[in-house]
């Protein structure tokens, strides 16, 4: 935090950087404003993001564009049924001098795009777990630190479920946000087709560096939160747990498992960052509500009654809010 003489100056710098990044990304990505916002909030909050959407909605292009604008290293890992853990983290090989040396895998980058993460078996999915939680990987008993900042953006195709391996709850919980991409509007699709069917290539400017991002992540952590906002966030998560003192009626009826304490932590950090990118010096309850659906969506498990009645997770979260 030594980079800024005061917290006020830091928040103004973050607010300005956020708008500059948005403007630069909009040269390539048309629409998807909410998606871009949550991707940037998760980066500045030092979290990871899961993108759900049908093919062709520019998920991969969005991540590549973000990495170019943020001046960060970027690797894409295409998850397939035959992908091995060593294909992600790297492996030891015997060198010419008859000693083993570690060859780094694609996980050693600032931004990792885990494309179609549910296409690979649990053993390989688990290779990402340590990287996401500890920001390090272990090979042959030696721990290797990953570059900072480190951010995983995973994609899933919700339509084609044949030959997929659903992510276990423990891994889903590692993702700060679960963001759903929707089809563009008619005007947006018209702009996309105009921009992408010619020969023009957009030149992107690098807005901030890895050091700036680390400073902003520290800044977000230092933002003060009022007690009533903290209590609101924790109570909101408690309401999603069935058969407890605080659980909501709709939760008792339709939810098997509610969100854990990590959801409360992410709600507060997400609200801090959501406030900061808008130039506010402290989050309020509206900031918690703004990030609640994307944080809780993948942490609640519906029961058979919800499936039978056609009740969506989003509807339940809306009622709890």
CSV table of C-alpha atoms in Angstrom, one decimal:
chain,number,residue,atom,x,y,z
A,1,UNK,CA,0.0,0.0,0.0
A,2,UNK,CA,3.0,2.3,0.0
A,3,UNK,CA,2.2,3.1,-3.6
A,4,UNK,CA,-0.6,5.5,-2.5
A,5,UNK,CA,-0.2,8.2,0.1
A,6,UNK,CA,-3.8,7.6,1.4
A,7,UNK,CA,-6.7,5.1,1.0
A,8,UNK,CA,-8.7,7.9,-0.7
A,9,UNK,CA,-6.1,8.3,-3.4
A,10,UNK,CA,-5.9,4.5,-3.9
A,11,UNK,CA,-9.6,4.1,-4.3
A,12,UNK,CA,-9.7,7.0,-6.8
A,13,UNK,CA,-6.9,5.3,-8.7
A,14,UNK,CA,-8.7,2.0,-8.7
A,15,UNK,CA,-12.0,3.6,-9.9
A,16,UNK,CA,-10.1,5.3,-12.7
A,17,UNK,CA,-8.2,2.1,-13.7
A,18,UNK,CA,-11.5,0.2,-13.7
A,19,UNK,CA,-13.1,2.6,-16.2
A,20,UNK,CA,-10.0,2.8,-18.4
A,21,UNK,CA,-9.9,-1.1,-18.5
A,22,UNK,CA,-13.6,-1.3,-19.4
A,23,UNK,CA,-13.2,1.3,-22.2
A,24,UNK,CA,-10.2,-0.7,-23.6
A,25,UNK,CA,-12.0,-4.0,-23.4
A,26,UNK,CA,-15.1,-2.6,-25.2
A,27,UNK,CA,-12.9,-2.1,-28.3
A,28,UNK,CA,-13.0,-5.9,-28.7
A,29,UNK,CA,-15.9,-7.2,-26.6
A,30,UNK,CA,-19.4,-5.8,-27.4
A,31,UNK,CA,-21.9,-5.9,-24.5
A,32,UNK,CA,-21.4,-8.4,-21.6
A,33,UNK,CA,-21.0,-5.5,-19.2
A,34,UNK,CA,-22.0,-7.4,-16.1
A,35,UNK,CA,-19.6,-10.3,-17.0
A,36,UNK,CA,-16.7,-7.9,-17.5
A,37,UNK,CA,-17.5,-6.2,-14.2
A,38,UNK,CA,-17.5,-9.5,-12.3
A,39,UNK,CA,-14.3,-10.7,-14.0
A,40,UNK,CA,-12.5,-7.5,-13.0
A,41,UNK,CA,-13.9,-7.5,-9.4
A,42,UNK,CA,-12.7,-11.1,-8.9
A,43,UNK,CA,-9.2,-10.1,-10.1
A,44,UNK,CA,-9.0,-7.1,-7.8
A,45,UNK,CA,-10.4,-9.3,-5.0
A,46,UNK,CA,-7.8,-12.0,-5.6
A,47,UNK,CA,-10.5,-14.6,-6.4
A,48,UNK,CA,-11.3,-17.0,-9.2
A,49,UNK,CA,-14.3,-16.9,-11.6
A,50,UNK,CA,-16.4,-19.6,-13.3
A,51,UNK,CA,-18.1,-18.7,-16.6
A,52,UNK,CA,-21.2,-20.6,-17.7
A,53,UNK,CA,-22.4,-20.1,-21.2
A,54,UNK,CA,-23.2,-21.8,-24.5
A,55,UNK,CA,-20.5,-21.9,-27.2
A,56,UNK,CA,-19.8,-18.7,-29.2
A,57,UNK,CA,-20.4,-16.1,-26.5
A,58,UNK,CA,-16.7,-14.9,-26.6
A,59,UNK,CA,-15.7,-16.4,-23.2
A,60,UNK,CA,-12.2,-17.2,-24.5
A,61,UNK,CA,-11.8,-13.9,-26.3
A,62,UNK,CA,-12.9,-12.0,-23.2
A,63,UNK,CA,-10.2,-13.7,-21.1
A,64,UNK,CA,-7.5,-13.1,-23.7
A,65,UNK,CA,-8.5,-9.4,-24.0
A,66,UNK,CA,-8.4,-8.9,-20.2
A,67,UNK,CA,-4.9,-10.4,-20.1
A,68,UNK,CA,-3.7,-8.1,-22.9
A,69,UNK,CA,-5.2,-5.0,-21.3
A,70,UNK,CA,-3.8,-5.9,-17.9
A,71,UNK,CA,-0.3,-6.7,-19.2
A,72,UNK,CA,-0.3,-10.2,-17.7
A,73,UNK,CA,0.9,-13.6,-18.9
A,74,UNK,CA,-1.9,-15.8,-20.1
A,75,UNK,CA,-2.2,-19.6,-20.8
A,76,UNK,CA,-5.2,-21.4,-22.1
A,77,UNK,CA,-5.7,-25.1,-21.0
A,78,UNK,CA,-8.2,-27.1,-23.1
A,79,UNK,CA,-9.6,-29.7,-20.7
A,80,UNK,CA,-10.2,-33.1,-22.3
A,81,UNK,CA,-11.0,-36.6,-20.9
A,82,UNK,CA,-7.4,-37.7,-21.4
A,83,UNK,CA,-5.7,-34.7,-19.8
A,84,UNK,CA,-3.3,-35.7,-17.0
A,85,UNK,CA,-2.4,-33.6,-13.9
A,86,UNK,CA,1.2,-33.3,-15.2
A,87,UNK,CA,-0.2,-31.7,-18.3
A,88,UNK,CA,-1.3,-28.8,-16.1
A,89,UNK,CA,1.3,-28.4,-13.4
A,90,UNK,CA,4.4,-29.7,-15.2
A,91,UNK,CA,6.6,-32.7,-14.6
A,92,UNK,CA,10.2,-33.8,-13.7
A,93,UNK,CA,12.4,-34.9,-16.5
A,94,UNK,CA,15.9,-36.4,-16.5
A,95,UNK,CA,18.3,-33.9,-18.0
A,96,UNK,CA,21.6,-34.5,-20.0
A,97,UNK,CA,23.6,-34.1,-16.7
A,98,UNK,CA,21.7,-37.1,-15.3
A,99,UNK,CA,19.7,-34.9,-12.8
A,100,UNK,CA,16.0,-34.4,-12.6
A,101,UNK,CA,14.7,-30.9,-13.4
A,102,UNK,CA,11.2,-29.6,-13.2
A,103,UNK,CA,9.6,-28.4,-16.4
A,104,UNK,CA,6.8,-25.9,-15.6
A,105,UNK,CA,3.3,-26.6,-17.0
A,106,UNK,CA,0.8,-24.1,-18.4
A,107,UNK,CA,-0.5,-23.3,-14.9
A,108,UNK,CA,2.5,-21.0,-14.4
A,109,UNK,CA,1.0,-17.8,-15.7
A,110,UNK,CA,-0.9,-14.8,-14.2
A,111,UNK,CA,-4.2,-15.7,-15.9
A,112,UNK,CA,-5.3,-19.3,-16.6
A,113,UNK,CA,-8.2,-20.0,-18.9
A,114,UNK,CA,-9.5,-23.5,-17.9
A,115,UNK,CA,-11.6,-24.2,-21.0
A,116,UNK,CA,-14.5,-26.6,-20.5
A,117,UNK,CA,-13.2,-27.6,-17.0
A,118,UNK,CA,-16.0,-30.2,-16.6
A,119,UNK,CA,-14.6,-32.3,-19.6
A,120,UNK,CA,-11.8,-33.8,-17.6
A,121,UNK,CA,-11.8,-36.5,-14.8
A,122,UNK,CA,-11.7,-35.5,-11.1
A,123,UNK,CA,-8.0,-36.5,-10.8
A,124,UNK,CA,-7.0,-33.8,-13.2
A,125,UNK,CA,-9.6,-31.3,-11.9
A,126,UNK,CA,-8.0,-31.7,-8.5
A,127,UNK,CA,-4.6,-30.7,-9.9
A,128,UNK,CA,-6.1,-27.2,-10.1
A,129,UNK,CA,-7.3,-27.2,-6.5
A,130,UNK,CA,-3.9,-26.6,-4.8
A,131,UNK,CA,-3.0,-24.0,-7.4
A,132,UNK,CA,-6.3,-22.1,-6.8
A,133,UNK,CA,-6.2,-22.3,-3.0
A,134,UNK,CA,-2.5,-22.1,-2.1
A,135,UNK,CA,-1.2,-20.3,-5.2
A,136,UNK,CA,1.5,-23.0,-5.5
A,137,UNK,CA,1.9,-26.5,-6.9
A,138,UNK,CA,3.8,-29.5,-5.6
A,139,UNK,CA,5.8,-31.8,-7.8
A,140,UNK,CA,8.1,-34.6,-6.5
A,141,UNK,CA,7.7,-33.3,-3.0
A,142,UNK,CA,8.9,-29.8,-3.9
A,143,UNK,CA,6.6,-26.8,-3.7
A,144,UNK,CA,6.8,-24.3,-6.6
A,145,UNK,CA,5.2,-20.8,-6.1
A,146,UNK,CA,3.0,-19.5,-8.9
A,147,UNK,CA,3.4,-16.0,-10.4
A,148,UNK,CA,1.5,-13.2,-8.7
A,149,UNK,CA,-1.2,-12.2,-9.3
A,150,UNK,CA,-2.7,-15.6,-10.1
A,151,UNK,CA,-6.2,-15.9,-11.4
A,152,UNK,CA,-8.2,-18.9,-12.8
A,153,UNK,CA,-11.1,-18.3,-15.1
A,154,UNK,CA,-12.9,-21.5,-16.0
A,155,UNK,CA,-15.6,-22.1,-18.5
A,156,UNK,CA,-18.4,-24.6,-18.7
A,157,UNK,CA,-20.9,-25.4,-21.4
A,158,UNK,CA,-24.3,-25.9,-19.7
A,159,UNK,CA,-25.9,-27.6,-22.7
A,160,UNK,CA,-23.8,-30.6,-23.7
A,161,UNK,CA,-23.5,-32.8,-20.6
A,162,UNK,CA,-22.5,-36.0,-22.4
A,163,UNK,CA,-19.0,-37.1,-21.5
A,164,UNK,CA,-18.6,-34.5,-18.7
A,165,UNK,CA,-17.5,-34.8,-15.1
A,166,UNK,CA,-19.4,-32.3,-12.8
A,167,UNK,CA,-17.2,-30.3,-10.6
A,168,UNK,CA,-17.2,-31.5,-6.9
A,169,UNK,CA,-18.6,-29.1,-4.3
A,170,UNK,CA,-15.1,-28.5,-2.8
A,171,UNK,CA,-13.8,-27.3,-6.1
A,172,UNK,CA,-16.8,-25.2,-6.9
A,173,UNK,CA,-16.4,-23.5,-3.5
A,174,UNK,CA,-12.9,-22.3,-4.7
A,175,UNK,CA,-14.5,-20.0,-7.3
A,176,UNK,CA,-15.5,-16.6,-6.0
A,177,UNK,CA,-18.1,-16.0,-8.7
A,178,UNK,CA,-20.2,-18.1,-10.9
A,179,UNK,CA,-21.2,-15.8,-13.8
A,180,UNK,CA,-23.8,-16.8,-16.4
A,181,UNK,CA,-23.4,-15.4,-20.0
A,182,UNK,CA,-26.5,-14.7,-22.0
A,183,UNK,CA,-27.0,-14.1,-25.7
A,184,UNK,CA,-26.3,-10.6,-27.0
A,185,UNK,CA,-29.2,-8.2,-27.9
A,186,UNK,CA,-30.0,-7.7,-31.6
A,187,UNK,CA,-28.1,-4.3,-31.6
A,188,UNK,CA,-25.1,-5.9,-29.9
A,189,UNK,CA,-25.0,-8.9,-32.2
A,190,UNK,CA,-25.1,-6.5,-35.2
A,191,UNK,CA,-22.1,-4.6,-33.8
A,192,UNK,CA,-20.3,-7.9,-33.2
A,193,UNK,CA,-20.8,-9.0,-36.8
A,194,UNK,CA,-19.7,-5.6,-38.2
A,195,UNK,CA,-16.5,-5.6,-36.1
A,196,UNK,CA,-15.5,-9.2,-36.7
A,197,UNK,CA,-16.2,-9.9,-40.4
A,198,UNK,CA,-13.7,-7.4,-41.9
A,199,UNK,CA,-9.9,-7.1,-41.9
A,200,UNK,CA,-9.5,-4.5,-39.1
A,201,UNK,CA,-7.6,-5.6,-36.0
A,202,UNK,CA,-8.0,-3.6,-32.8
A,203,UNK,CA,-4.9,-2.5,-31.1
A,204,UNK,CA,-5.2,-2.6,-27.3
A,205,UNK,CA,-3.3,-0.5,-24.8
A,206,UNK,CA,-1.9,-2.0,-21.6
A,207,UNK,CA,-3.6,-0.1,-18.8
A,208,UNK,CA,-2.1,-1.5,-15.6
A,209,UNK,CA,0.7,-3.9,-14.6
A,210,UNK,CA,0.9,-6.9,-12.2
A,211,UNK,CA,2.4,-4.6,-9.5
A,212,UNK,CA,-0.7,-2.3,-9.8
A,213,UNK,CA,-3.0,-5.2,-9.4
A,214,UNK,CA,-1.3,-6.5,-6.3
A,215,UNK,CA,-1.5,-2.9,-4.9
A,216,UNK,CA,-5.2,-2.8,-5.7
A,217,UNK,CA,-5.8,-6.2,-4.1
A,218,UNK,CA,-4.1,-5.0,-0.9
A,219,UNK,CA,-6.2,-1.8,-1.1
A,220,UNK,CA,-9.4,-3.7,-1.3
A,221,UNK,CA,-8.5,-5.7,1.8
A,222,UNK,CA,-7.8,-2.5,3.7
A,223,UNK,CA,-11.2,-0.9,3.0
A,224,UNK,CA,-13.3,-0.6,6.3
A,225,UNK,CA,-16.7,-2.2,6.5
A,226,UNK,CA,-19.5,-1.1,8.9
A,227,UNK,CA,-20.7,-3.6,11.4
A,228,UNK,CA,-24.3,-3.6,10.0
A,229,UNK,CA,-23.0,-4.5,6.5
A,230,UNK,CA,-20.8,-7.4,8.0
A,231,UNK,CA,-23.8,-8.7,9.9
A,232,UNK,CA,-26.1,-8.5,6.8
A,233,UNK,CA,-23.6,-10.5,4.8
A,234,UNK,CA,-23.2,-13.2,7.4
A,235,UNK,CA,-26.9,-13.4,8.1
A,236,UNK,CA,-27.6,-13.6,4.4
A,237,UNK,CA,-25.4,-16.7,4.1
A,238,UNK,CA,-26.9,-18.2,7.3
A,239,UNK,CA,-30.4,-17.9,5.8
A,240,UNK,CA,-29.3,-20.2,2.9
A,241,UNK,CA,-28.7,-23.1,5.4
A,242,UNK,CA,-31.8,-25.3,5.8
A,243,UNK,CA,-33.2,-26.3,9.2
A,244,UNK,CA,-31.2,-23.6,11.2
A,245,UNK,CA,-32.4,-20.8,13.4
A,246,UNK,CA,-32.0,-18.2,10.6
A,247,UNK,CA,-33.0,-20.3,7.6
A,248,UNK,CA,-35.6,-18.8,5.3
A,249,UNK,CA,-38.8,-20.7,4.7
A,250,UNK,CA,-38.1,-21.2,0.9
A,251,UNK,CA,-34.7,-22.6,1.9
A,252,UNK,CA,-36.1,-25.2,4.3
A,253,UNK,CA,-38.4,-26.3,1.5
A,254,UNK,CA,-36.1,-26.4,-1.5
A,255,UNK,CA,-32.4,-26.6,-0.4
A,256,UNK,CA,-30.4,-29.6,0.7
A,257,UNK,CA,-27.2,-27.8,1.5
A,258,UNK,CA,-26.5,-24.1,2.0
A,259,UNK,CA,-23.4,-21.9,1.6
A,260,UNK,CA,-20.4,-22.2,3.9
A,261,UNK,CA,-18.3,-19.5,5.7
A,262,UNK,CA,-16.2,-18.9,2.5
A,263,UNK,CA,-19.4,-17.4,1.0
A,264,UNK,CA,-19.6,-14.9,3.8
A,265,UNK,CA,-15.9,-14.0,3.3
A,266,UNK,CA,-16.4,-13.5,-0.5
A,267,UNK,CA,-19.6,-11.5,0.1
A,268,UNK,CA,-17.6,-9.0,2.2
A,269,UNK,CA,-14.5,-8.8,-0.1
A,270,UNK,CA,-16.7,-8.6,-3.2
A,271,UNK,CA,-18.8,-5.8,-1.7
A,272,UNK,CA,-15.6,-3.9,-0.8
A,273,UNK,CA,-14.3,-4.2,-4.3
A,274,UNK,CA,-17.7,-3.4,-5.9
A,275,UNK,CA,-17.8,-0.2,-3.8
A,276,UNK,CA,-14.2,0.7,-4.7
A,277,UNK,CA,-14.7,0.5,-8.5
A,278,UNK,CA,-17.5,2.9,-8.1
A,279,UNK,CA,-15.4,5.3,-6.2
A,280,UNK,CA,-17.1,4.6,-2.8
A,281,UNK,CA,-14.8,4.5,0.3
A,282,UNK,CA,-16.9,1.8,2.2
A,283,UNK,CA,-19.4,-0.8,1.0
A,284,UNK,CA,-23.1,-0.7,1.9
A,285,UNK,CA,-25.8,-3.3,1.9
A,286,UNK,CA,-26.5,-2.6,-1.8
A,287,UNK,CA,-22.9,-3.6,-2.7
A,288,UNK,CA,-23.5,-7.0,-0.9
A,289,UNK,CA,-26.7,-7.5,-2.8
A,290,UNK,CA,-25.0,-6.7,-6.1
A,291,UNK,CA,-22.5,-9.6,-5.8
A,292,UNK,CA,-24.8,-12.0,-3.8
A,293,UNK,CA,-26.3,-14.0,-6.7
A,294,UNK,CA,-23.0,-14.7,-8.4
A,295,UNK,CA,-21.4,-15.7,-5.1
A,296,UNK,CA,-24.2,-17.9,-3.8
A,297,UNK,CA,-25.4,-19.5,-7.1
A,298,UNK,CA,-22.9,-22.4,-7.1
A,299,UNK,CA,-22.9,-22.9,-3.3
A,300,UNK,CA,-26.5,-24.0,-2.8
A,301,UNK,CA,-27.7,-27.5,-3.6
A,302,UNK,CA,-31.3,-27.9,-4.5
A,303,UNK,CA,-33.4,-30.9,-3.4
A,304,UNK,CA,-35.8,-33.1,-5.4
A,305,UNK,CA,-38.8,-30.8,-4.5
A,306,UNK,CA,-37.1,-27.8,-6.2
A,307,UNK,CA,-36.4,-29.9,-9.3
A,308,UNK,CA,-40.0,-31.2,-9.4
A,309,UNK,CA,-41.5,-27.7,-8.9
A,310,UNK,CA,-39.1,-26.2,-11.5
A,311,UNK,CA,-37.7,-23.7,-8.9
A,312,UNK,CA,-34.3,-22.2,-9.9
A,313,UNK,CA,-31.4,-21.3,-7.6
A,314,UNK,CA,-31.7,-17.7,-8.8
A,315,UNK,CA,-35.3,-17.5,-7.7
A,316,UNK,CA,-34.5,-18.9,-4.2
A,317,UNK,CA,-31.6,-16.4,-3.8
A,318,UNK,CA,-33.9,-13.6,-4.9
A,319,UNK,CA,-36.5,-14.6,-2.2
A,320,UNK,CA,-33.7,-14.8,0.5
A,321,UNK,CA,-32.5,-11.3,-0.5
